[in-house]
mmCIF file of C-alpha atoms and ligand atoms in Angstrom:
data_model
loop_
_atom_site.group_PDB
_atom_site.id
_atom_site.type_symbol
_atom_site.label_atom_id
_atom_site.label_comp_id
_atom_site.label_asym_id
_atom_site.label_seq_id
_atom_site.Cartn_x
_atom_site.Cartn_y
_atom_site.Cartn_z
ATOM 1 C CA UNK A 22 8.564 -18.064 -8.703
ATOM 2 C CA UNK A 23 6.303 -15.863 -7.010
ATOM 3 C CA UNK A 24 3.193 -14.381 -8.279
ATOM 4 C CA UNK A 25 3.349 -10.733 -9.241
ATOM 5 C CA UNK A 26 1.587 -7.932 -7.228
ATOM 6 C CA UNK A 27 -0.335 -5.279 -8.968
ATOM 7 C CA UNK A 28 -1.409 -2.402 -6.433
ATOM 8 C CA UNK A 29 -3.427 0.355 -7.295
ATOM 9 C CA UNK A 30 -3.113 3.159 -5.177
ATOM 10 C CA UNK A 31 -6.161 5.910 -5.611
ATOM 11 C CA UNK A 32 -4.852 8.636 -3.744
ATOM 12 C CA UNK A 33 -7.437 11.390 -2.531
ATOM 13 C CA UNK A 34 -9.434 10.254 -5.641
ATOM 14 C CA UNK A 35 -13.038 8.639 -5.503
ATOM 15 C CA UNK A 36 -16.946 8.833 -4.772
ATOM 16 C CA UNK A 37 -19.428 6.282 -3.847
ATOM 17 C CA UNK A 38 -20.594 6.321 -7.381
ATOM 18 C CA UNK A 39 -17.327 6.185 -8.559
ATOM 19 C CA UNK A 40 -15.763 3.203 -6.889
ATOM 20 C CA UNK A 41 -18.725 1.661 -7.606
ATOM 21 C CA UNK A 42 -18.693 1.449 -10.898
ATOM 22 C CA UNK A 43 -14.790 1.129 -10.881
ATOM 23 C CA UNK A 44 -14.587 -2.045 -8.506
ATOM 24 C CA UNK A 45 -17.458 -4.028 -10.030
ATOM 25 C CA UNK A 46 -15.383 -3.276 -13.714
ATOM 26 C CA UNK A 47 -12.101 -4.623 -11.478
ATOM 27 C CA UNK A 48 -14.085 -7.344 -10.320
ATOM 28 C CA UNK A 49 -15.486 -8.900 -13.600
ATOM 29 C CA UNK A 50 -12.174 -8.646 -15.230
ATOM 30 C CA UNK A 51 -10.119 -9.783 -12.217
ATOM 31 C CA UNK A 52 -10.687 -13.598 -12.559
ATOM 32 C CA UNK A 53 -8.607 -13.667 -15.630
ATOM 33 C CA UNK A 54 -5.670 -12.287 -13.900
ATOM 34 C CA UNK A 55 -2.508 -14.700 -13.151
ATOM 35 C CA UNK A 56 -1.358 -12.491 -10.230
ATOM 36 C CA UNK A 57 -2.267 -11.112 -6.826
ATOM 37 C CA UNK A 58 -4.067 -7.783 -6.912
ATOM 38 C CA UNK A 59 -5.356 -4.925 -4.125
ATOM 39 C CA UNK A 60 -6.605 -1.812 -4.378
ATOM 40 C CA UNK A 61 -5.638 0.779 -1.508
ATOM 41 C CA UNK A 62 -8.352 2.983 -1.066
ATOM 42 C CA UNK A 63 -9.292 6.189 0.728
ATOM 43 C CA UNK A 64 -10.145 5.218 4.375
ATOM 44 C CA UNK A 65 -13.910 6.487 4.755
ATOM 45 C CA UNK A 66 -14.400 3.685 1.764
ATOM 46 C CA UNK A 67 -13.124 0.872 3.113
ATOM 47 C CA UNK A 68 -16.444 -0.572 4.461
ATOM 48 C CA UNK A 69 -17.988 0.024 0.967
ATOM 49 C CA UNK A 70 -14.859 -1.306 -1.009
ATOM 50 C CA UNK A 71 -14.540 -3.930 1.272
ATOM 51 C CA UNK A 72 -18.290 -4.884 0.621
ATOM 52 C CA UNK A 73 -17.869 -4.581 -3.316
ATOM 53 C CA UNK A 74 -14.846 -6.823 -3.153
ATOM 54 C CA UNK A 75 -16.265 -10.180 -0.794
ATOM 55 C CA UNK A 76 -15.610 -12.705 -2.534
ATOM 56 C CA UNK A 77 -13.094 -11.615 -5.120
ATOM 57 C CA UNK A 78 -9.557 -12.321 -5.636
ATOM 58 C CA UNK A 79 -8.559 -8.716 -5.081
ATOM 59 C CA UNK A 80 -7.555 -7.444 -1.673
ATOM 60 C CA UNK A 81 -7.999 -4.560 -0.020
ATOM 61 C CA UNK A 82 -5.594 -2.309 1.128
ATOM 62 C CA UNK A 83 -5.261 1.461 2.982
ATOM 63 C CA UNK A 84 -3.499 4.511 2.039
ATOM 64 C CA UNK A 85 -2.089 4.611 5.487
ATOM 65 C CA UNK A 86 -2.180 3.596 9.329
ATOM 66 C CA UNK A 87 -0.825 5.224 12.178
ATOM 67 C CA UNK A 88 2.145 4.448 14.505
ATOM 68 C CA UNK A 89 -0.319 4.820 17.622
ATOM 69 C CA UNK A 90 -2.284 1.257 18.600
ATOM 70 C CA UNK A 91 -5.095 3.652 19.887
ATOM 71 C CA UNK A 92 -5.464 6.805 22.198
ATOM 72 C CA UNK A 93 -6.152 10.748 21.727
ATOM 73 C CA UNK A 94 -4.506 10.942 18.104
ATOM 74 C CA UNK A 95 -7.148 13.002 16.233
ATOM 75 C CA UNK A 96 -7.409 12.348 13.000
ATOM 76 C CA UNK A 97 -5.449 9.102 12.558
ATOM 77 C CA UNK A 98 -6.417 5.478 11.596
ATOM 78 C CA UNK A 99 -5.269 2.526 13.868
ATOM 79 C CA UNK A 100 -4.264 -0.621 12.372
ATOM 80 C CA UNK A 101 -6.809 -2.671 14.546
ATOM 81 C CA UNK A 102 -9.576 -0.143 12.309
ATOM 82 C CA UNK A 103 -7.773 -1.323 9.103
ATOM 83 C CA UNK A 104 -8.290 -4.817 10.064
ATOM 84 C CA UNK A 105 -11.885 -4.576 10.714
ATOM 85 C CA UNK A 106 -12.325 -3.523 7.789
ATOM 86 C CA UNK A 107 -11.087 -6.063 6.306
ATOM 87 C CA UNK A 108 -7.507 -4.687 4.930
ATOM 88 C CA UNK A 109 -4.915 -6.937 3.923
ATOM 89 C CA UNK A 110 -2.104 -4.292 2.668
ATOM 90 C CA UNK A 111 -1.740 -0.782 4.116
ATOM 91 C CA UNK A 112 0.905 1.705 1.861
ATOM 92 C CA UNK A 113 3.569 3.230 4.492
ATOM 93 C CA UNK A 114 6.035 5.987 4.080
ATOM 94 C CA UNK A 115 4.393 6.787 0.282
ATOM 95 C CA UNK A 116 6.714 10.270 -1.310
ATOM 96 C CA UNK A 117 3.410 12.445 -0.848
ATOM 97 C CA UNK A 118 3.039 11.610 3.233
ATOM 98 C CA UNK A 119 6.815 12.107 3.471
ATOM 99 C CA UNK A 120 6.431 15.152 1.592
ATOM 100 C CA UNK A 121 3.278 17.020 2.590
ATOM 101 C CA UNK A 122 2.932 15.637 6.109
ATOM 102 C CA UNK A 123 6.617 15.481 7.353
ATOM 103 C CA UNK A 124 6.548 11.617 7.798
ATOM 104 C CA UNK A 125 10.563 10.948 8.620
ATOM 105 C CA UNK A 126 12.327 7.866 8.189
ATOM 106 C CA UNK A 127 12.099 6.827 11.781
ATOM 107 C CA UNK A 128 7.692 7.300 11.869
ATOM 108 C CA UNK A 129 7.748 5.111 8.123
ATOM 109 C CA UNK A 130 9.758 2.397 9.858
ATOM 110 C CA UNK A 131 7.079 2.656 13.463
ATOM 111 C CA UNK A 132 4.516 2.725 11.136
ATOM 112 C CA UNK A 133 5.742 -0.226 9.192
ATOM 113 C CA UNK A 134 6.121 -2.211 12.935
ATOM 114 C CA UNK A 135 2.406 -1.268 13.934
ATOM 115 C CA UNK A 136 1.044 -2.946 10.453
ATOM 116 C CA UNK A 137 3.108 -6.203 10.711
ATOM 117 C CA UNK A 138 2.243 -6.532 14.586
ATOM 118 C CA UNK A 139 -1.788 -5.845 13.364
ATOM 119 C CA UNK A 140 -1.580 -8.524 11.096
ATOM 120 C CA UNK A 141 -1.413 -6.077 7.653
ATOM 121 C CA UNK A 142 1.188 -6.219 5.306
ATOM 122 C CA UNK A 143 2.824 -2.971 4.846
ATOM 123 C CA UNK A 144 3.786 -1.550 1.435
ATOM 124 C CA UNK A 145 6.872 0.539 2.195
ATOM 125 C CA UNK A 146 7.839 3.252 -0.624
ATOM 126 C CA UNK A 147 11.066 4.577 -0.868
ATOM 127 C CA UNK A 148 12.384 6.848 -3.461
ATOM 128 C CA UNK A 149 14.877 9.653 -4.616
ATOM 129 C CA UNK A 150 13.871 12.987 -5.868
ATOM 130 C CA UNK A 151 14.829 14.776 -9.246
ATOM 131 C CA UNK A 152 17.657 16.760 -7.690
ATOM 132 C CA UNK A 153 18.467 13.726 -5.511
ATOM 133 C CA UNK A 154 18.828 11.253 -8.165
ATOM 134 C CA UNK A 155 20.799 14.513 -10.428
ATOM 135 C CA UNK A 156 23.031 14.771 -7.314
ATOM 136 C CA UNK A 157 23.649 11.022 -7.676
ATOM 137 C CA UNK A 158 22.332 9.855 -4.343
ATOM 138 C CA UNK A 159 19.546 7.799 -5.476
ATOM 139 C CA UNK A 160 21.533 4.581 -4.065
ATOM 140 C CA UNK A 161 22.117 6.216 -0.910
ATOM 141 C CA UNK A 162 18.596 7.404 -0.358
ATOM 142 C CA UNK A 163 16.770 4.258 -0.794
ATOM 143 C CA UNK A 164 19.253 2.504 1.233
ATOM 144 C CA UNK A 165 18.762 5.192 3.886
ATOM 145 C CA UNK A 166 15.019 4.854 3.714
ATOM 146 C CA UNK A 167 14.829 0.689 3.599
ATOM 147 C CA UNK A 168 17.685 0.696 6.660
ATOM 148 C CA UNK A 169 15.104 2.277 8.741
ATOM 149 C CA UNK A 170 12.428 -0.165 8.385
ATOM 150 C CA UNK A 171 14.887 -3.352 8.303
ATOM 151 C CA UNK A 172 16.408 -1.687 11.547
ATOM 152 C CA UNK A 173 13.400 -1.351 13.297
ATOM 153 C CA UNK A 174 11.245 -4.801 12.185
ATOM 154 C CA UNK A 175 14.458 -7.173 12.192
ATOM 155 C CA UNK A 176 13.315 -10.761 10.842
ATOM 156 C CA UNK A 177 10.181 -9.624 10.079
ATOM 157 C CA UNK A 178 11.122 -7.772 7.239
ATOM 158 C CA UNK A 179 10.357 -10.789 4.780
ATOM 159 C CA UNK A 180 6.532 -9.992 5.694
ATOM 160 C CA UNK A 181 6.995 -6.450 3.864
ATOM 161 C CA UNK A 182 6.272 -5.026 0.420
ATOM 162 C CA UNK A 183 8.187 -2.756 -1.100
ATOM 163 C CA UNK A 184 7.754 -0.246 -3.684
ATOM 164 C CA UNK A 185 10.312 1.752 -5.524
ATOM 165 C CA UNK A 186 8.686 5.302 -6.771
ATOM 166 C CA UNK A 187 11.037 7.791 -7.742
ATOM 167 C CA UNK A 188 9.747 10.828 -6.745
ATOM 168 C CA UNK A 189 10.094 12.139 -10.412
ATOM 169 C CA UNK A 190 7.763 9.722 -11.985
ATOM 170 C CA UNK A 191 5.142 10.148 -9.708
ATOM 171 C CA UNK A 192 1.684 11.359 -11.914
ATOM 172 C CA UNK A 193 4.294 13.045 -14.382
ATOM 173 C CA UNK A 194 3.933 11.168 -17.421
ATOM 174 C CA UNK A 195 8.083 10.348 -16.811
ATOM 175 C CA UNK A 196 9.071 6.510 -16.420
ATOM 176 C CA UNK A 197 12.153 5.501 -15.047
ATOM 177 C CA UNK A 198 14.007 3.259 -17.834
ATOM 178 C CA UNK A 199 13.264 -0.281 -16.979
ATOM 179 C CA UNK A 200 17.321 -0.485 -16.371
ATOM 180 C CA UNK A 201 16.860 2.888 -14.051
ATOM 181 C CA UNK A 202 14.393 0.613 -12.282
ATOM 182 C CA UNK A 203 16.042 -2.532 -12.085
ATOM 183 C CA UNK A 204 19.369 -1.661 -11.162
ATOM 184 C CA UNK A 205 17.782 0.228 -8.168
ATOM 185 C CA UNK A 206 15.765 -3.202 -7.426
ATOM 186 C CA UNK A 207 18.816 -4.710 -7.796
ATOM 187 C CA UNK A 208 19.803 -2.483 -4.775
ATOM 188 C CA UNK A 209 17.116 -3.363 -2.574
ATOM 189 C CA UNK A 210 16.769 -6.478 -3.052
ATOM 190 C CA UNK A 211 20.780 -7.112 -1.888
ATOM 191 C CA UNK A 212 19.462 -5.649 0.811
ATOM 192 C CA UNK A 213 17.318 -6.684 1.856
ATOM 193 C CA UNK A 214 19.130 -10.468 1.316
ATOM 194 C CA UNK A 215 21.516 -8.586 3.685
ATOM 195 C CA UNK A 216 18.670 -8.323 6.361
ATOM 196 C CA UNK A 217 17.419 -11.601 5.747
ATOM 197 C CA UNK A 218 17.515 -15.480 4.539
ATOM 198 C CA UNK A 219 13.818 -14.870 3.335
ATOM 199 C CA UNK A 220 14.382 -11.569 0.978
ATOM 200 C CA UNK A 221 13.237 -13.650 -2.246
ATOM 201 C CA UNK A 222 9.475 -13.320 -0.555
ATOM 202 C CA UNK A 223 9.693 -9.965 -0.441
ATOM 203 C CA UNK A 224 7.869 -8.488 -3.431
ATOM 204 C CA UNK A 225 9.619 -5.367 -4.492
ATOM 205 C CA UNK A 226 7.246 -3.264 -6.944
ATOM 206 C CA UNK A 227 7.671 -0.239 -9.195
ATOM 207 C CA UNK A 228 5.834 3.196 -8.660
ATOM 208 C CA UNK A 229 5.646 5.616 -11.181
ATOM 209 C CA UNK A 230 3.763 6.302 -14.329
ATOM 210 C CA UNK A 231 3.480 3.042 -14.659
ATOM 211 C CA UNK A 232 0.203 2.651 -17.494
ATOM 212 C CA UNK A 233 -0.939 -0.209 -19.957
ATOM 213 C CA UNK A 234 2.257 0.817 -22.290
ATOM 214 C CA UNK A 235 5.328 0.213 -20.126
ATOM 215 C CA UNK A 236 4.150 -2.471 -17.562
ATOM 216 C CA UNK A 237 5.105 -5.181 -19.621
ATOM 217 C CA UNK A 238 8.591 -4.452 -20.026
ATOM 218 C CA UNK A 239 9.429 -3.425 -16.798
ATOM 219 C CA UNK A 240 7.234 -6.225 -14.875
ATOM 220 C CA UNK A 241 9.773 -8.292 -17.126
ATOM 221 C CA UNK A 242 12.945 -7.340 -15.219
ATOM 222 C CA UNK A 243 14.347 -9.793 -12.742
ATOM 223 C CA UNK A 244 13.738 -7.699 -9.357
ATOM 224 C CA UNK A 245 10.313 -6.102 -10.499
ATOM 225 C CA UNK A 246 7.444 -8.193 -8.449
ATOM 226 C CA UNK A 247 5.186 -5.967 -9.564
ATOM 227 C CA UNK A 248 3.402 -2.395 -9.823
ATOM 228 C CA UNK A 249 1.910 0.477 -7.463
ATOM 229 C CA UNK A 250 0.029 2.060 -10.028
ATOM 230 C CA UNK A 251 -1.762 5.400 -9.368
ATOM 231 C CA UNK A 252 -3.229 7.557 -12.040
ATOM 232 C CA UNK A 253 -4.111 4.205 -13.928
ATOM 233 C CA UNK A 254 -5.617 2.483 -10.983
ATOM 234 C CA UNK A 255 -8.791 4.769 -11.321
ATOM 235 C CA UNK A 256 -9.484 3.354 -14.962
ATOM 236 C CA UNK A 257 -11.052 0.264 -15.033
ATOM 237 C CA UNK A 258 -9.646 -0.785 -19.026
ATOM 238 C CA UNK A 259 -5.963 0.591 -17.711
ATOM 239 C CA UNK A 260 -5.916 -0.899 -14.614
ATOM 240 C CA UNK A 261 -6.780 -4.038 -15.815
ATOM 241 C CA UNK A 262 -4.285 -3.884 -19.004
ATOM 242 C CA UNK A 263 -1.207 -3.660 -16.569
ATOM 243 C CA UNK A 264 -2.657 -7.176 -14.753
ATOM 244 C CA UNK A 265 -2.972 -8.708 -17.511
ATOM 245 C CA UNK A 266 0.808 -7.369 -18.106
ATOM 246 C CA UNK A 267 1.836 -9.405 -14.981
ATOM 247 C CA UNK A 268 2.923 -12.891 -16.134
ATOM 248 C CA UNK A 269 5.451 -14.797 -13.738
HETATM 249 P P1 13P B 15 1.198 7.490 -10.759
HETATM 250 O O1 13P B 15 1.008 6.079 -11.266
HETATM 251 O O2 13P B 15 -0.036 8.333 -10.925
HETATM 252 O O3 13P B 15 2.443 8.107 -11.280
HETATM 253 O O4 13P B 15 1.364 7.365 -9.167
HETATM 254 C C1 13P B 15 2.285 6.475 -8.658
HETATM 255 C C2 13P B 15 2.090 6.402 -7.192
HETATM 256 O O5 13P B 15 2.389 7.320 -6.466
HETATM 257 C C3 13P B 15 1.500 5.168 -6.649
HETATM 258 O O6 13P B 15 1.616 5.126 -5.271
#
């Protein structure tokens, strides 16, 4: 059985101060930990994340990498930048780039092809809205969103992550049910089987409100490889509860 991932994902969150303090906490507790770990951090701190973590079992990751390999794209990280850097994971396709910067389906999947060919594993995150999931699409939605990236990387879709974050549950306090979550695992991961002989490599994780309380129980279901954990990622004591969470 493979290891669990726990990813924390800080968002536009952070100072040099801050991280400081928060990776060195991350770092002392970390060797007690029975699963693989990464934090994916705000790009202008990746050379001093990447610093405070030599050494350690935790892996660095990036909030996000562009489609481009280089060339007049102002603004944008390449994946050859990432790697320098030292970044083993990069998130792709996360609800808030889809949402506030009109990332499609199509980009997700490019972006997802530009990681893998760099040589960094991309997390992809798919997930329904509220008036998605009411409107009893959530099935067809994730399926839409995975499709692209299986359609566009072929066999090399057993390098990917995935993360399941319903929209919803995104820094609202609101979990989905640990059979809400599974069953949409479930999903994915049949899909993934679909698109490949390798799917049971893929680690599939769970996004969304996920804090020291519920991890346990839903890092317990059969298709949950793990956690993208935001809010809780930026407390050393929380962060650290949900890895210890993460048994085989
Ligand atoms: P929260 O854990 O704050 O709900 O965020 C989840 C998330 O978006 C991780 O990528």
């Amino acid at each position: 059985m493979k290891k669990k991932l726990i990813a924390g994902n800080w968002k536009m969150n952070g100072s040099l101060a801050s991280n400081e303090a928060l990776v060195q906490a991350l770092v002392a507790g970390a060797p007690k930990a029975d699963c693989l770990m990464a934090v994916c951090v705000p790009a202008p701190y990746l050379a001093q994340v990447q610093k405070l973590l030599a050494g350690s079992v935790i892996a660095l990751g990036a909030q996000d990498v562009s489609q481009h390999e280089s060339g007049a794209f102002t603004g944008e990280t390449s994946v050859g930048m990432l790697r320098e850097f030292g970044a083993r994971y990069c998130l792709v396709g996360h609800s808030e780039r889809r949402q506030y910067h009109g990332e499609t389906d199509p980009v997700v999947a490019l972006k997802a092809q530009r990681a893998l060919a760099g040589g960094v594993t991309p997390i992809v995150c798919v997930g329904e809205t509220l008036a998605e999931r009411e409107a009893g699409r959530t099935e067809d939605v994730v399926k839409r969103q995975l499709a692209a990236v299986i359609h566009t990387n072929g066999h090399c879709i057993s390098e990917i992550v995935v993360a399941y974050e319903p929209v919803w549950a995104i820094g609202t306090g609101k979990t989905a049910t640990v059979e809400q979550a599974q069953q949409v695992h479930a999903v994915l991961r049949a899909q993934l089987h679909a698109a490949t002989p390798h799917s049971d490599r893929v680690h599939i994780l769970y996004g969304g409100s996920m804090n020291a309380a519920n991890a346990a129980q839903l890092l317990a279901q059969a298709d949950i490889d793990g956690g993208l954990v935001g809010g809780a990622s930026l407390k050393a004591p929380d962060f650290l509860s949900i890895i210890a969470a993460a048994r085989y």
